[in-house]
mmCIF file of C-alpha atoms in Angstrom:
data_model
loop_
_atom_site.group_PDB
_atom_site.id
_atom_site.type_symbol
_atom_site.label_atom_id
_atom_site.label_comp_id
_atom_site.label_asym_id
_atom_site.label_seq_id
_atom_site.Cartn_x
_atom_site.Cartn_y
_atom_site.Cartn_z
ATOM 1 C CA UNK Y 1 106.484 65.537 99.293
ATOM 2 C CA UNK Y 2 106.191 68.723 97.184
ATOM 3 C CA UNK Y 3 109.215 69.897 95.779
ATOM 4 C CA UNK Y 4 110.295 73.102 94.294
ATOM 5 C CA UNK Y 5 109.058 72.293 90.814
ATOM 6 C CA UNK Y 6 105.657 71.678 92.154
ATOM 7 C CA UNK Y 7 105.509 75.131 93.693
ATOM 8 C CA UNK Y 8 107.209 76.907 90.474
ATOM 9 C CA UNK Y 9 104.245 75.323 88.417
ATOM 10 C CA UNK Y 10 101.545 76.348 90.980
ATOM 11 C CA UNK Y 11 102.834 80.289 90.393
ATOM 12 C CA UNK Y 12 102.660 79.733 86.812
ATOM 13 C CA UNK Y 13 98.987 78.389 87.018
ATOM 14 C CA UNK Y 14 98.061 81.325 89.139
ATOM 15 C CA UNK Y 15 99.273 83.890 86.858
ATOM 16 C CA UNK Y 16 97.856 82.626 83.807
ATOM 17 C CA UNK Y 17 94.542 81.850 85.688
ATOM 18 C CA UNK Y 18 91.054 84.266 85.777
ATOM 19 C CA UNK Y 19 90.168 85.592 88.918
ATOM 20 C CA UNK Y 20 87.611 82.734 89.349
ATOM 21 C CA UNK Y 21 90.430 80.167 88.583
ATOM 22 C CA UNK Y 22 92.369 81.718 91.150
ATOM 23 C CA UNK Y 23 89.901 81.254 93.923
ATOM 24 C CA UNK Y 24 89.600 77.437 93.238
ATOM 25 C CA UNK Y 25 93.257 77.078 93.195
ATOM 26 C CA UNK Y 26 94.122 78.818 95.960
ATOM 27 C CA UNK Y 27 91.440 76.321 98.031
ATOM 28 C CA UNK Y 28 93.019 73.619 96.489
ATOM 29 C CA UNK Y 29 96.890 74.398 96.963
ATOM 30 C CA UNK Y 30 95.947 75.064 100.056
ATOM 31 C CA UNK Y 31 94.862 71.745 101.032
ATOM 32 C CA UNK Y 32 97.797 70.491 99.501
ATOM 33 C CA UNK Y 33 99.890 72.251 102.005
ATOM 34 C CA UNK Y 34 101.006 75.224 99.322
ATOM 35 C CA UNK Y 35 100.014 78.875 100.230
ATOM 36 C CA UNK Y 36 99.484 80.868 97.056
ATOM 37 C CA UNK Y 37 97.741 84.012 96.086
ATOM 38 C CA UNK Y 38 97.777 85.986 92.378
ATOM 39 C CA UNK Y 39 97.823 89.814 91.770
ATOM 40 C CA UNK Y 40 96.775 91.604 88.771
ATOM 41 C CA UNK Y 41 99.388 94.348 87.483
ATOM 42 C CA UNK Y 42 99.201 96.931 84.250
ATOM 43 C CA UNK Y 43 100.841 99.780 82.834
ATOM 44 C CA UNK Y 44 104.006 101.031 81.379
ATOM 45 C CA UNK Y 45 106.619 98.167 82.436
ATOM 46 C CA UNK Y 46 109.370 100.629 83.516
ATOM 47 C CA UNK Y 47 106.882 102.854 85.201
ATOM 48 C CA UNK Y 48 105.303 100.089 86.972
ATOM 49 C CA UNK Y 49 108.776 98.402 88.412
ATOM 50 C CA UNK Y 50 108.184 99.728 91.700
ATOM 51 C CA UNK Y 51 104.563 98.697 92.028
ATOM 52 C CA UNK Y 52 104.636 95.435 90.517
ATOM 53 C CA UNK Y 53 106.892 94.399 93.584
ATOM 54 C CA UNK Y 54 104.888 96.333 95.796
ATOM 55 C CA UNK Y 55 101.977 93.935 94.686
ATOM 56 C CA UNK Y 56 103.751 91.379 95.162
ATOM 57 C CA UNK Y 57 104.962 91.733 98.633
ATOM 58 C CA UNK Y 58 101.715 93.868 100.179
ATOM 59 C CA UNK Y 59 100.001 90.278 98.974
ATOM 60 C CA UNK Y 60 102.582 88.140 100.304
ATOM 61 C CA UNK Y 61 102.259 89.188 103.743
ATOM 62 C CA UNK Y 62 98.745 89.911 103.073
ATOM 63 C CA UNK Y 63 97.709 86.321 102.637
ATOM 64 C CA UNK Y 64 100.449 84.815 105.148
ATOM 65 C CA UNK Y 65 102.668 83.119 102.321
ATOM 66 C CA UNK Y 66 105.540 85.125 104.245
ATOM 67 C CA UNK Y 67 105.906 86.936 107.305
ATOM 68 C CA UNK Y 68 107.201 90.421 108.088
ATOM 69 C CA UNK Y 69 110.962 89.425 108.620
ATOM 70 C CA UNK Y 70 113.797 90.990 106.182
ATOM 71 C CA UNK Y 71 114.948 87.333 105.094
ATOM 72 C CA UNK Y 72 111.376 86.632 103.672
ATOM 73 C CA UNK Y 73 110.326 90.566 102.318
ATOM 74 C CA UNK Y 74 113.924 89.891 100.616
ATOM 75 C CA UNK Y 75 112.781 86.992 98.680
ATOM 76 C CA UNK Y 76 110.072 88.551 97.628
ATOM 77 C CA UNK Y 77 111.748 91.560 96.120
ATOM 78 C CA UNK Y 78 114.767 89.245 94.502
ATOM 79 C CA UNK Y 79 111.908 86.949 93.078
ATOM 80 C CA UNK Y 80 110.113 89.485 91.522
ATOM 81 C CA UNK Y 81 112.831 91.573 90.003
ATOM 82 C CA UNK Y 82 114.506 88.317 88.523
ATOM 83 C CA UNK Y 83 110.851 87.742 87.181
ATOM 84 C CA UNK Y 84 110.476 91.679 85.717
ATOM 85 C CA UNK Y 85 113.994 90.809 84.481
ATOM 86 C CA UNK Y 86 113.366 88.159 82.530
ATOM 87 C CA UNK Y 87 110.421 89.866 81.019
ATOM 88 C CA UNK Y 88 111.983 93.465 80.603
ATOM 89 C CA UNK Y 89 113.448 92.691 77.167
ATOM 90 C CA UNK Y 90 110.428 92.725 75.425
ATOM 91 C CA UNK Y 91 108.222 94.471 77.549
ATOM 92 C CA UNK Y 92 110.529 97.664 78.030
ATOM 93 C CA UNK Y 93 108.696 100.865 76.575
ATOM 94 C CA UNK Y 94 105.509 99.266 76.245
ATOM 95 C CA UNK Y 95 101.836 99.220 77.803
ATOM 96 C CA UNK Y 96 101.918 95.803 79.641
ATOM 97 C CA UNK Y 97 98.568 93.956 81.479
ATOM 98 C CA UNK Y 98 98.613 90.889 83.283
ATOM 99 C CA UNK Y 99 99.148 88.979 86.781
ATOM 100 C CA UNK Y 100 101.737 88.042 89.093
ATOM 101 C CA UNK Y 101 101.358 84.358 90.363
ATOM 102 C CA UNK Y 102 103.240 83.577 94.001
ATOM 103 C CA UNK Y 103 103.610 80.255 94.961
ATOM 104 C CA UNK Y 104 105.018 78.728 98.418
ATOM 105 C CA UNK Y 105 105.198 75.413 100.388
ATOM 106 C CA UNK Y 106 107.768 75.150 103.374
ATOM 107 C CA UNK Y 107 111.178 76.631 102.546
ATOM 108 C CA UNK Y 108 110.091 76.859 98.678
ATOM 109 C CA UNK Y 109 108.931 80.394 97.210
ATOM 110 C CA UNK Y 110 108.003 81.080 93.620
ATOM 111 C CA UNK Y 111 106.556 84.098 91.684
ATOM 112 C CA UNK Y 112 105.680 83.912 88.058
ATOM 113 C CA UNK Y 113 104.994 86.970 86.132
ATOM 114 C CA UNK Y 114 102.717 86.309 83.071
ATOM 115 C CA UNK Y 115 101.981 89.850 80.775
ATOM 116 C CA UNK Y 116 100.522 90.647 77.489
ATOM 117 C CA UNK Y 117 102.101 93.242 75.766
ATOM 118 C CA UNK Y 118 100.099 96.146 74.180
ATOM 119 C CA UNK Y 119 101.723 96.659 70.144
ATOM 120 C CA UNK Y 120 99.341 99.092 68.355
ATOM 121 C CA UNK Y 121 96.290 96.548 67.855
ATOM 122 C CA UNK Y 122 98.589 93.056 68.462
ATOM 123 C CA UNK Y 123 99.491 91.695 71.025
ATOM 124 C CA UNK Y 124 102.550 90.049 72.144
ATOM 125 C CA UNK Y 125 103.442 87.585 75.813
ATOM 126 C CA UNK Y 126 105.811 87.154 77.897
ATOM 127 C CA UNK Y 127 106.475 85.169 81.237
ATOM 128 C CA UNK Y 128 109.042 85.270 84.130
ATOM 129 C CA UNK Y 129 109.486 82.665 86.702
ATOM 130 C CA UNK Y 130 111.855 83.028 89.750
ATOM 131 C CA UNK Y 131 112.361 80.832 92.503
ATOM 132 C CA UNK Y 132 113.708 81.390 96.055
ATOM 133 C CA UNK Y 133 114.793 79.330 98.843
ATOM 134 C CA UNK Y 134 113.365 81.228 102.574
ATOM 135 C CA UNK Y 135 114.216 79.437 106.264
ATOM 136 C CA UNK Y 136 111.037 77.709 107.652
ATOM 137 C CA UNK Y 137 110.479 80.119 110.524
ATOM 138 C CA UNK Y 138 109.477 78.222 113.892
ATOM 139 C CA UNK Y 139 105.878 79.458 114.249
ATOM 140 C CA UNK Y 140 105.389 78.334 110.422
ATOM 141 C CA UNK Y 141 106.068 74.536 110.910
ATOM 142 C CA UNK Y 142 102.716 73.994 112.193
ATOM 143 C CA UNK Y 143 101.270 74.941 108.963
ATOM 144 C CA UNK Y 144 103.137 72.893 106.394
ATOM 145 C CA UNK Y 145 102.950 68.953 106.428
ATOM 146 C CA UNK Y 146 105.441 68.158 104.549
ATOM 147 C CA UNK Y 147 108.231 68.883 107.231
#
């Protein structure tokens, strides 16, 4: 049975993965029964607030780890701004590059935010992880085996 751990380290994987990585893993999650998909994000952090969950939901739905229902848009947004959160305090004011990472298998959702941080010619990173508990929708528990 996957648990919520399992999914929290597959959105990690896919945000510190290349976009080749990311192909692979996404074939392979999703023959273990976890939908996942990664999304590459840049720019000033406070700028890009607004975007980066944009991304992340737009790809969500995009790639059928949620549907278009408030309850699962919502955990979207609340996962990624916990994730933005958590990387805010040293990102804030600064050129940022790097890739959000969403995870899901049945009721389980997970984004991971990984970004390097532009400081003159050094750079610095940072990662966010948020997690999120969504219902199982009825037309959904055809796809997930572990119900």
């Amino acid at each position: 049975m996957i648990k919520s751990i399992d999914v929290a380290k597959a959105a990690v994987k896919l945000a510190l993965s290349t976009r080749e990585e990311e192909e692979k893993l996404v074939r392979d999650y999703k023959k273990a029964g976890i939908l996942s998909t990664g999304v590459d994000v840049g720019g000033n952090l406070i700028q890009s607030i607004p975007k980066i969950i944009e991304r992340a939901l737009v790809a969500s739905k995009r790639t059928g780890i949620i549907q278009n229902v408030h309850i699962h848009e919502g955990a979207i947004i609340g996962a990624a701004r916990e994730a933005i959160n958590q990387v805010s305090e040293k990102a804030t004011g600064f050129s940022v590059g790097g890739k959000i990472g969403i995870a899901r298998c049945d009721e389980h959702i997970s984004i991971c935010l990984f970004m390097s941080i532009g400081v003159l010619h050094l750079d610095d990173m940072v990662i966010g992880l948020a997690h999120r508990s969504i219902p199982l929708l009825e037309n959904e528990k055809v796809y997930f085996k572990s119900e």
